[in-house]
Amino acid sequence: MSDITLSNLTYISREELAEQLKASSSTPSLPSNLAIIDVRDSDHIGGHIRGSTWVPSSELDYKTPELVRTLKDKEVVVFHCTLSQQRGPSAALRYMRERERLETGSKTVTKEGDVVKEGEEKEVSHGQEEKGKEKQQKVLVLRGGFTQWQDKYGPDRRLTEAWQKDIWEFGY
C-alpha cells in the first residue's frame, strides 16, 4: 500500500497557473514542461483551460497508467475538476500512487542507499548535483477548480477555450 496521502497534495492558485500560461511562447498550446488534466465528467461543458487534456474521472481507473507513461517528461502536472474538492485531488493521488508503483518496479537500491533505474550506473558527482539524476515531477491541484478559474479567466481567450458565459454567469 502507498504512503501517499492527502497531506502530500500541493495546490496551485489560478493566478500562478495563469502566469505560467501567459509566459509561454508556445501559445495556443501549453509550455512543453506542463500538463493540465481536466477530470470533469458531464460537467465539462462551458469551457476549459487552454491546452488542457480531458480525462473524465470515470475513465481514470484504466487511463492512469497511460497518463503516467505519457506525462513522464513533464516537470509539472496539474489536475482539476469543477471545484477541485474531490475528483481533482483524488485523480492527483491516484496518479502519484501509480507513478510510485511503476517507478518502484523498475528501480533498485544500491548498497550506498541510492535509487537507480535498472540498466543505469551511478555517477560520482564529487559534491555537484548528480548527472542523470531525475528531477521529481510536481503534481499539483488547481485550487478552486474550473469554477474559480473561469470566474477570473473565462473571457480571456489566451487562457480559456470554448468558454460559454451563459453556462457560468449564475455560478456553479
mmCIF file with all atom_site columns, N, CA and C in Angstrom, residues 2 5 17 21 32 48 67 83 89 101 158:
data_model
loop_
_atom_site.group_PDB
_atom_site.id
_atom_site.type_symbol
_atom_site.label_atom_id
_atom_site.label_alt_id
_atom_site.label_comp_id
_atom_site.label_asym_id
_atom_site.label_entity_id
_atom_site.label_seq_id
_atom_site.pdbx_PDB_ins_code
_atom_site.Cartn_x
_atom_site.Cartn_y
_atom_site.Cartn_z
_atom_site.occupancy
_atom_site.B_iso_or_equiv
_atom_site.pdbx_formal_charge
_atom_site.auth_seq_id
_atom_site.auth_comp_id
_atom_site.auth_asym_id
_atom_site.auth_atom_id
_atom_site.pdbx_PDB_model_num
ATOM 1  N N  . SER A 1 2   ? 0.437   2.274  -0.651  1.00 0.00 ? 2   SER A N  1
ATOM 2  C CA . SER A 1 2   ? 1.215   3.502  -0.807  1.00 0.00 ? 2   SER A CA 1
ATOM 3  C C  . SER A 1 2   ? 1.168   4.369  0.446   1.00 0.00 ? 2   SER A C  1
ATOM 4  N N  . THR A 1 5   ? -0.666  10.264 0.689   1.00 0.00 ? 5   THR A N  1
ATOM 5  C CA . THR A 1 5   ? -1.983  10.614 1.234   1.00 0.00 ? 5   THR A CA 1
ATOM 6  C C  . THR A 1 5   ? -2.344  12.045 0.847   1.00 0.00 ? 5   THR A C  1
ATOM 7  N N  . LEU A 1 17  ? -1.031  29.618 -12.103 1.00 0.00 ? 17  LEU A N  1
ATOM 8  C CA . LEU A 1 17  ? -1.166  28.841 -13.335 1.00 0.00 ? 17  LEU A CA 1
ATOM 9  C C  . LEU A 1 17  ? -1.333  29.755 -14.541 1.00 0.00 ? 17  LEU A C  1
ATOM 10 N N  . LEU A 1 21  ? 0.936   30.084 -18.068 1.00 0.00 ? 21  LEU A N  1
ATOM 11 C CA . LEU A 1 21  ? 0.379   30.024 -19.422 1.00 0.00 ? 21  LEU A CA 1
ATOM 12 C C  . LEU A 1 21  ? 0.703   31.284 -20.217 1.00 0.00 ? 21  LEU A C  1
ATOM 13 N N  . SER A 1 32  ? 6.008   23.331 -22.818 1.00 0.00 ? 32  SER A N  1
ATOM 14 C CA . SER A 1 32  ? 6.365   21.926 -23.011 1.00 0.00 ? 32  SER A CA 1
ATOM 15 C C  . SER A 1 32  ? 6.598   21.168 -21.710 1.00 0.00 ? 32  SER A C  1
ATOM 16 N N  . HIS A 1 48  ? -12.856 25.212 -21.068 1.00 0.00 ? 48  HIS A N  1
ATOM 17 C CA . HIS A 1 48  ? -11.746 24.502 -20.432 1.00 0.00 ? 48  HIS A CA 1
ATOM 18 C C  . HIS A 1 48  ? -10.472 25.346 -20.530 1.00 0.00 ? 48  HIS A C  1
ATOM 19 N N  . LEU A 1 67  ? -1.449  7.719  -18.507 1.00 0.00 ? 67  LEU A N  1
ATOM 20 C CA . LEU A 1 67  ? -1.087  9.108  -18.180 1.00 0.00 ? 67  LEU A CA 1
ATOM 21 C C  . LEU A 1 67  ? 0.313   9.181  -17.598 1.00 0.00 ? 67  LEU A C  1
ATOM 22 N N  . LEU A 1 83  ? -14.639 21.949 -8.853  1.00 0.00 ? 83  LEU A N  1
ATOM 23 C CA . LEU A 1 83  ? -14.303 22.689 -7.633  1.00 0.00 ? 83  LEU A CA 1
ATOM 24 C C  . LEU A 1 83  ? -12.948 22.290 -7.039  1.00 0.00 ? 83  LEU A C  1
ATOM 25 N N  . PRO A 1 89  ? -8.406  16.305 -6.591  1.00 0.00 ? 89  PRO A N  1
ATOM 26 C CA . PRO A 1 89  ? -7.438  15.759 -5.630  1.00 0.00 ? 89  PRO A CA 1
ATOM 27 C C  . PRO A 1 89  ? -7.340  14.229 -5.693  1.00 0.00 ? 89  PRO A C  1
ATOM 28 N N  . ARG A 1 101 ? 4.183   3.316  -8.021  1.00 0.00 ? 101 ARG A N  1
ATOM 29 C CA . ARG A 1 101 ? 4.131   1.868  -8.257  1.00 0.00 ? 101 ARG A CA 1
ATOM 30 C C  . ARG A 1 101 ? 4.960   1.482  -9.476  1.00 0.00 ? 101 ARG A C  1
ATOM 31 N N  . ARG A 1 158 ? -6.815  33.821 -24.349 1.00 0.00 ? 158 ARG A N  1
ATOM 32 C CA . ARG A 1 158 ? -5.439  33.337 -24.261 1.00 0.00 ? 158 ARG A CA 1
ATOM 33 C C  . ARG A 1 158 ? -5.326  32.213 -23.238 1.00 0.00 ? 158 ARG A C  1
#
